[in-house]
Short mmCIF file of N, CA and C in Angstrom, two decimals:
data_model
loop_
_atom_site.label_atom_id
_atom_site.label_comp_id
_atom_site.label_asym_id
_atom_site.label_seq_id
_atom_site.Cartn_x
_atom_site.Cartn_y
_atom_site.Cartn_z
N UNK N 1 137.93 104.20 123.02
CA UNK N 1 136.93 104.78 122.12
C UNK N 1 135.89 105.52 122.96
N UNK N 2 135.71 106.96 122.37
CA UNK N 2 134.39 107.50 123.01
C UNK N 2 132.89 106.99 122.74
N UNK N 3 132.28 106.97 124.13
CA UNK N 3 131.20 107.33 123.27
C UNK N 3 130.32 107.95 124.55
N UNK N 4 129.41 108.79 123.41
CA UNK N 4 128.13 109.87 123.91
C UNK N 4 127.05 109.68 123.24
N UNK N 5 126.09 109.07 124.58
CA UNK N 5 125.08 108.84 124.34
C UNK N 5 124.55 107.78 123.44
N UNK N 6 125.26 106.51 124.06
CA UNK N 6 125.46 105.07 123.45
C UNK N 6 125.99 105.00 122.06
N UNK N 7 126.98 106.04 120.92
CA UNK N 7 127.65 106.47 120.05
C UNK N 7 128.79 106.65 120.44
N UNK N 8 129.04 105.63 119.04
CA UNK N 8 130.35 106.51 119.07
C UNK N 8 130.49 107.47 117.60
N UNK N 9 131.75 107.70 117.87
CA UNK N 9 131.98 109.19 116.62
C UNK N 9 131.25 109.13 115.15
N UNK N 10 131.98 107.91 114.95
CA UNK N 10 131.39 107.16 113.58
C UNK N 10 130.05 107.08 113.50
N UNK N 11 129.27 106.52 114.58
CA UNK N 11 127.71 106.26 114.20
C UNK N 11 126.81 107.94 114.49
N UNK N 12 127.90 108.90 115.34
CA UNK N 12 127.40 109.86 115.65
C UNK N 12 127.07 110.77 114.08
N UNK N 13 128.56 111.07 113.15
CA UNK N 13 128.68 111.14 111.98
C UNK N 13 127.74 110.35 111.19
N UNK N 14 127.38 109.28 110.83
CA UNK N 14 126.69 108.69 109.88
C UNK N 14 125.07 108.90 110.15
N UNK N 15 124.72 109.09 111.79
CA UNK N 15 123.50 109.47 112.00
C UNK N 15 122.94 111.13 111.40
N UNK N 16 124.03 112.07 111.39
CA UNK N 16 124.00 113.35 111.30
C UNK N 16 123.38 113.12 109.38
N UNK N 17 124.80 112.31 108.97
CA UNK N 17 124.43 112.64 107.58
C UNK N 17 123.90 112.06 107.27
N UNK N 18 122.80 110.75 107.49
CA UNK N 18 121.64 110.33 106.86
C UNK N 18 120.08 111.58 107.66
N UNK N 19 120.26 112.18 108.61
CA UNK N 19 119.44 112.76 108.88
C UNK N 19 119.65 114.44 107.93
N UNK N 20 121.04 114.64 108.11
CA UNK N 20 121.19 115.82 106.90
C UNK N 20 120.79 115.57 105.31
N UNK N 21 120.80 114.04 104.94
CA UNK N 21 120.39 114.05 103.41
C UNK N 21 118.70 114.19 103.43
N UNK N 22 118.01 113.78 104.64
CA UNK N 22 116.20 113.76 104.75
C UNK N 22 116.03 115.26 103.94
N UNK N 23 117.08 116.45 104.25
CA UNK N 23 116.37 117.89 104.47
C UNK N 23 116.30 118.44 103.10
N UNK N 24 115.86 119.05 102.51
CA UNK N 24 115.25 119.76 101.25
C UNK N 24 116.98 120.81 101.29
N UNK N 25 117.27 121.14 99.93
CA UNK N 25 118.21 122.10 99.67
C UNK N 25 118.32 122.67 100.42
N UNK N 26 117.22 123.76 100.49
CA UNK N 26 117.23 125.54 101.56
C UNK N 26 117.40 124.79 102.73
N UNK N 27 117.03 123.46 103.20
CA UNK N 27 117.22 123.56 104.45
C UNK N 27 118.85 123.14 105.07
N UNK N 28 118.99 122.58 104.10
CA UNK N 28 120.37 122.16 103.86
C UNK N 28 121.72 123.38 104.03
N UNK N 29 121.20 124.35 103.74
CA UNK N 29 121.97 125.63 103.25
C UNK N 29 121.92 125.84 104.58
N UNK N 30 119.92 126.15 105.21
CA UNK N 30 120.32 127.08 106.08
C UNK N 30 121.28 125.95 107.37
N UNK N 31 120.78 124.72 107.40
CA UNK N 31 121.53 124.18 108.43
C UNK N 31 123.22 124.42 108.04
N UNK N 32 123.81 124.45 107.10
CA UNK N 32 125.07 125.18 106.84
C UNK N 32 125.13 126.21 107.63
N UNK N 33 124.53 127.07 107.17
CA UNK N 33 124.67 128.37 107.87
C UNK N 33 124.26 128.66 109.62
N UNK N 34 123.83 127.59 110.10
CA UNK N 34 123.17 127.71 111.62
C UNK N 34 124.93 127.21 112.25
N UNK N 35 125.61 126.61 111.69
CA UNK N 35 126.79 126.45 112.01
C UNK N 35 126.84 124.72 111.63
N UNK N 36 125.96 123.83 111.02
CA UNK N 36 126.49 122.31 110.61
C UNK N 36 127.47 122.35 109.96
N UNK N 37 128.19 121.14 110.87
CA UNK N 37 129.65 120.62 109.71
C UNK N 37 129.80 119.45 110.72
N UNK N 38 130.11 118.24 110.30
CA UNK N 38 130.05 116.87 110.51
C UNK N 38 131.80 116.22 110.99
N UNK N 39 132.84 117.20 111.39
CA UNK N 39 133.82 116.66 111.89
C UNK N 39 134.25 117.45 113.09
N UNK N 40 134.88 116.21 113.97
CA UNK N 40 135.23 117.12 115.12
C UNK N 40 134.05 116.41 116.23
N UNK N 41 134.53 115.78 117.50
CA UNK N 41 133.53 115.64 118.91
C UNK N 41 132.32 116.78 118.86
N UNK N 42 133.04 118.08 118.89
CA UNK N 42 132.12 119.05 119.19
C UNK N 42 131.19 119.82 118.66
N UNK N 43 131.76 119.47 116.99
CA UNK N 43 130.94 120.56 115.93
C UNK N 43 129.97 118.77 115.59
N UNK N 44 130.19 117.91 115.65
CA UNK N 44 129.35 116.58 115.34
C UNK N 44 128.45 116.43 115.97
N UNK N 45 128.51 116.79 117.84
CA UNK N 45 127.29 117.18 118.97
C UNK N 45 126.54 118.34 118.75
N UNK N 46 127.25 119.40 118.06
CA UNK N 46 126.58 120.43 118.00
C UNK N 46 125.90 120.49 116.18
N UNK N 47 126.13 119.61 115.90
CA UNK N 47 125.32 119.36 114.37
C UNK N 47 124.17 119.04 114.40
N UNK N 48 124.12 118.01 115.81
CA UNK N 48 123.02 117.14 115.83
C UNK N 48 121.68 118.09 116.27
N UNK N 49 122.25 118.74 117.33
CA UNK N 49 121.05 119.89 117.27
C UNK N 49 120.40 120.76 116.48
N UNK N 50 121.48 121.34 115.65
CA UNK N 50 120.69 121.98 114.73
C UNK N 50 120.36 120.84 113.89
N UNK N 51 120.17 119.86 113.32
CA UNK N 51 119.77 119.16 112.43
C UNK N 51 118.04 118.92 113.65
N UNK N 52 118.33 118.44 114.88
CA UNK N 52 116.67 118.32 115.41
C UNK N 52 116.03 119.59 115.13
N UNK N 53 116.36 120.94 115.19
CA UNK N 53 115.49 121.68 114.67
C UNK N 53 114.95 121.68 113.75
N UNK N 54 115.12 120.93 112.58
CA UNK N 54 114.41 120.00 111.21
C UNK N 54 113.63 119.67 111.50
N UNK N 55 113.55 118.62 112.15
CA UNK N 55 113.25 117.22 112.48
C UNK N 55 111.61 117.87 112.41
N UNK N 56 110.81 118.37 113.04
CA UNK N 56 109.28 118.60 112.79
C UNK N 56 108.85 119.37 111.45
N UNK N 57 109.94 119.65 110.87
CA UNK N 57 109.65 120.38 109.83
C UNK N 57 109.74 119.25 108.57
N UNK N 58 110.58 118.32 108.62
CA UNK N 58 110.85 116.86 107.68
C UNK N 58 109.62 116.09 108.10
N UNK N 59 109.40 115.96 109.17
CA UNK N 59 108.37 114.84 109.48
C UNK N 59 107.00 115.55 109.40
N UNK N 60 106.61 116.97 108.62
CA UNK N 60 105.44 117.36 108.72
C UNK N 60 104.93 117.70 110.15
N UNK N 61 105.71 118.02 111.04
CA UNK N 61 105.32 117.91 112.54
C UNK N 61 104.50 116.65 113.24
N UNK N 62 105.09 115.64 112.94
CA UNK N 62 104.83 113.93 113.31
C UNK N 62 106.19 113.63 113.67
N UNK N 63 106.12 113.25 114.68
CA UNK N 63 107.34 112.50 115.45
C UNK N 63 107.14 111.28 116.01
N UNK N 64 107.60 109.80 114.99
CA UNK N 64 107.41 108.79 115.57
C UNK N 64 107.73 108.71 117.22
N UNK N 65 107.57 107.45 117.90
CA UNK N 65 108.15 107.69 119.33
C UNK N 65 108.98 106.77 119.10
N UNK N 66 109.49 106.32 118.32
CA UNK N 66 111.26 105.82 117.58
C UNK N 66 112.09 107.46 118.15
N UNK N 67 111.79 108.10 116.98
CA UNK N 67 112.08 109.42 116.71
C UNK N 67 112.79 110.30 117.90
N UNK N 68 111.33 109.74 118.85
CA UNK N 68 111.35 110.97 119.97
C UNK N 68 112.25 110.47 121.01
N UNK N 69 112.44 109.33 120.85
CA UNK N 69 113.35 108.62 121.77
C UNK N 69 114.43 108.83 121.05
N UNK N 70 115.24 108.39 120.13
CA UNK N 70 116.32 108.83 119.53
C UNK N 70 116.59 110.01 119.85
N UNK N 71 115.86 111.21 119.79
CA UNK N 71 115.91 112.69 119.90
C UNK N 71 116.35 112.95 121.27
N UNK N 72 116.02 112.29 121.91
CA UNK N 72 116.43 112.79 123.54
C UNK N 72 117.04 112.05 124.26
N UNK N 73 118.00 110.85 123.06
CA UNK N 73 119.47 110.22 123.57
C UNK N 73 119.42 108.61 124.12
N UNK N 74 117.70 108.62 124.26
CA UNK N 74 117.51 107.32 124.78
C UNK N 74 117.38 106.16 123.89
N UNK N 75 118.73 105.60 123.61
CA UNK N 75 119.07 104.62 122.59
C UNK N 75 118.04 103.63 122.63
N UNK N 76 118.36 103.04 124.52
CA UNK N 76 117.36 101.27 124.74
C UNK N 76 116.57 101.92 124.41
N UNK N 77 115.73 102.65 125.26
CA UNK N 77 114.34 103.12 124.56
C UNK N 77 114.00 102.90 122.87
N UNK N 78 114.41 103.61 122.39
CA UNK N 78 114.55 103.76 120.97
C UNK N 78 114.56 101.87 120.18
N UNK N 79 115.23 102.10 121.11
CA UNK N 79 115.27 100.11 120.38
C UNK N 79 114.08 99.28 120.82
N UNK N 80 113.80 99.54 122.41
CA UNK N 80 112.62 98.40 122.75
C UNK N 80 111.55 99.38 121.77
N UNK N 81 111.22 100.28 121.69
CA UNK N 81 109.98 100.92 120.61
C UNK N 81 110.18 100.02 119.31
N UNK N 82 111.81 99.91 118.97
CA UNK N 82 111.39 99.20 117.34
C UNK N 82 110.94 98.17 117.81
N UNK N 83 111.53 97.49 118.86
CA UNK N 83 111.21 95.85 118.44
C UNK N 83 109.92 95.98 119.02
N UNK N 84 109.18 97.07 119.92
CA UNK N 84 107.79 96.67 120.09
C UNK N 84 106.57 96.54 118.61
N UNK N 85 107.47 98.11 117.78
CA UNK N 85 106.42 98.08 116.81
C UNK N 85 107.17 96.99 115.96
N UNK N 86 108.04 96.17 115.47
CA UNK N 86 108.08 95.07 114.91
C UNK N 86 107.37 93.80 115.26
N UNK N 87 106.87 93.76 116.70
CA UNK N 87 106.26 92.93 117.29
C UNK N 87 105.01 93.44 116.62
N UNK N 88 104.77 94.46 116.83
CA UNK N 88 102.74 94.59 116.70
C UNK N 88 102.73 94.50 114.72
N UNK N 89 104.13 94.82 114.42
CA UNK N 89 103.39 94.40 112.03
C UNK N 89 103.66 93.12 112.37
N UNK N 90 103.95 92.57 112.85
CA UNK N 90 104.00 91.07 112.29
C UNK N 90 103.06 90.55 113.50
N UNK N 91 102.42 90.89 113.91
CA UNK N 91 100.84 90.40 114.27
C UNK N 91 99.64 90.60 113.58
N UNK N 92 99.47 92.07 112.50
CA UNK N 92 98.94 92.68 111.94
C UNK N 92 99.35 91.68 110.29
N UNK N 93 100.40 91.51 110.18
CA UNK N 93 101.15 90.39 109.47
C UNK N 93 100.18 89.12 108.88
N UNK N 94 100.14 88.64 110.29
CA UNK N 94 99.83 87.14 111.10
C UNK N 94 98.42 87.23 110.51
N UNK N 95 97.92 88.39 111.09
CA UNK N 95 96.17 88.56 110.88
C UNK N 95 95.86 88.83 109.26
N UNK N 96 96.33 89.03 108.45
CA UNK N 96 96.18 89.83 107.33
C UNK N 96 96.56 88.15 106.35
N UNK N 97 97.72 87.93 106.70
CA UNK N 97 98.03 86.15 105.97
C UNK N 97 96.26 85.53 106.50
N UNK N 98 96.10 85.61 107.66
CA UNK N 98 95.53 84.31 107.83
C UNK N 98 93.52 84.68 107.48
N UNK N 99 93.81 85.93 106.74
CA UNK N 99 92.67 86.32 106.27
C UNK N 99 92.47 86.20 104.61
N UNK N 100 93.88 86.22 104.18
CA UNK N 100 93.97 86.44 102.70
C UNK N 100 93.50 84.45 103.16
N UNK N 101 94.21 83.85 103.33
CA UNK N 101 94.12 82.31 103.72
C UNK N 101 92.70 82.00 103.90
N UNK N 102 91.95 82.24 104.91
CA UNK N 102 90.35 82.10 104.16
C UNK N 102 89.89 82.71 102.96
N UNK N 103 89.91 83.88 102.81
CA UNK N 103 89.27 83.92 101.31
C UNK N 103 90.10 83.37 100.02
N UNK N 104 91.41 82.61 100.44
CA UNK N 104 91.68 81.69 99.12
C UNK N 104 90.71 80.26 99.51
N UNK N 105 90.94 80.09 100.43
CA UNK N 105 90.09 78.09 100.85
C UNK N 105 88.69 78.91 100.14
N UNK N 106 87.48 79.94 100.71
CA UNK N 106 86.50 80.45 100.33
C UNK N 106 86.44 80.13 98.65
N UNK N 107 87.49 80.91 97.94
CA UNK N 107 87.45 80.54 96.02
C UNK N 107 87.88 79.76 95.89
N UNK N 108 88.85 78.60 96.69
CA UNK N 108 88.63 77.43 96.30
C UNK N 108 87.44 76.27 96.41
N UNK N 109 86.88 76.77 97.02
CA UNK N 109 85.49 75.26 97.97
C UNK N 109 84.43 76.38 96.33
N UNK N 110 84.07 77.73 95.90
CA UNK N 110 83.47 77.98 94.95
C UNK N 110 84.13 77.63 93.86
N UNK N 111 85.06 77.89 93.71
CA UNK N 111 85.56 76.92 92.35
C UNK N 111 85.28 75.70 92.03
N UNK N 112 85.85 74.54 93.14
CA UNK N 112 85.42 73.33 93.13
C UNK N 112 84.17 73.15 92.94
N UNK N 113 83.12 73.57 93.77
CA UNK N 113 81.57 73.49 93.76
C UNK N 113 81.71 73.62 92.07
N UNK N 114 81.62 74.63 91.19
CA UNK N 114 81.50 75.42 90.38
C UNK N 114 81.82 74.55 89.01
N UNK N 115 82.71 73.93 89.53
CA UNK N 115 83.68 72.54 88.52
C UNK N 115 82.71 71.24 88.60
N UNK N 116 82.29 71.20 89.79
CA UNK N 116 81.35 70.10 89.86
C UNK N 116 80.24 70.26 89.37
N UNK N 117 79.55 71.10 89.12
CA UNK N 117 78.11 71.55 88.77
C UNK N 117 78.46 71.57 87.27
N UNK N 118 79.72 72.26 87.02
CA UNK N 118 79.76 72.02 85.44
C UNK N 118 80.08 70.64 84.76
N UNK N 119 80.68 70.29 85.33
CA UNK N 119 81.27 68.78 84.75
C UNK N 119 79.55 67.60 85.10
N UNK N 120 78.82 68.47 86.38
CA UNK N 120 77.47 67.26 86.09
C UNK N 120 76.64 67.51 85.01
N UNK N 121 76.45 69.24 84.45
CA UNK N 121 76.12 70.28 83.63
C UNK N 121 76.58 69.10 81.99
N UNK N 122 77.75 69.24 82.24
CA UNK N 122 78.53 68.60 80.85
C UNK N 122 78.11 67.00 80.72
N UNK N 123 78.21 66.13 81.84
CA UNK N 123 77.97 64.97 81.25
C UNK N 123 75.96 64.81 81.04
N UNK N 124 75.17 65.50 81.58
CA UNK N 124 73.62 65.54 81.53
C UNK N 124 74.00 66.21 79.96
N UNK N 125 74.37 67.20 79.47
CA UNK N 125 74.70 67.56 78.07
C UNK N 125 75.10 66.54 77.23
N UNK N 126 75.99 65.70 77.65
CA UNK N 126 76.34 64.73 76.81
C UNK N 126 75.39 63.35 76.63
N UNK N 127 74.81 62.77 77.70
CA UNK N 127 73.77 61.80 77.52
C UNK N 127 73.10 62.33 76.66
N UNK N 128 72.15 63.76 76.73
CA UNK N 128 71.52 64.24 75.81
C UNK N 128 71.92 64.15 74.44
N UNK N 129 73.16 64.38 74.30
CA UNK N 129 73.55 64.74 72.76
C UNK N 129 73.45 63.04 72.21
N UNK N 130 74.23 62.19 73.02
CA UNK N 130 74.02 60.75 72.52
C UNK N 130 72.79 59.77 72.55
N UNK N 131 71.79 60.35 72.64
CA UNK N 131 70.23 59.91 72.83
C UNK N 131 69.54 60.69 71.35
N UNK N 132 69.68 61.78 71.18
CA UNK N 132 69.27 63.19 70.09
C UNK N 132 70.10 61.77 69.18
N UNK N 133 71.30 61.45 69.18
CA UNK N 133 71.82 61.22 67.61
C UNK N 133 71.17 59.36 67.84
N UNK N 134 71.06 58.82 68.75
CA UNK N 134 70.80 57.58 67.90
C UNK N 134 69.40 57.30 67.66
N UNK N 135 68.71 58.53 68.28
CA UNK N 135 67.09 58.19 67.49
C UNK N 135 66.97 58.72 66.42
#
């Protein structure tokens, strides 16, 4: 089995056409017309390029550094970037749980307070009411 540039044919193909479905119609056409077509070693390497000439035009001219590493073949790269930025949301994660987590204990300790003041509220109401009726 070949492979170029840690791909093989298959993932080379399936990368082309999930990056060919990102593109708007016209662009679709014109990448037709720049010469894309998705079979074949050579027309599949040479797809991939014209499909990066997209690539700033899909992403609004923002290029993750996922992206930019993918773009210039460097798979590990490309991978230690995900798992770095998977490392940094689920710290951002971590911090965000353990914030929602105080301000629930926070409305709970005011609730409770809140329950207690009423329920002392309610029984001072009630002595009252049973004093009012037996005089």
């Amino acid at each position: 089995m070949k492979i170029v540039q840690g791909l093989n044919y298959q993932q080379w193909q399936k990368r082309n056409k999930d990056k060919f479905k990102t593109l708007t119609v016209s662009q679709q056409k014109e990448a037709r017309t720049k010469g894309f077509f998705n079979r074949g070693w050579e027309q599949v390497k040479q797809s991939w390029d014209i499909l990066m000439s997209f690539v700033n035009i899909v992403n609004n001219n923002l290029i993750t550094m996922f992206e930019h590493k993918l773009n210039k073949g460097d798979l590990i790269g490309a991978i230690n970037q995900s798992l770095y930025e998977t490392e940094y949301i689920a710290e951002v994660v971590e911090q965000k749980v353990d914030k929602i987590d105080r301000l629930l204990q926070k409305a709970t300790d005011m609730f409770n307070k809140t329950k207690k003041r009423f329920a002392t509220y309610e029984t001072a109401m009630e002595y009252r009411y049973n004093d009012q009726t037996t005089t």
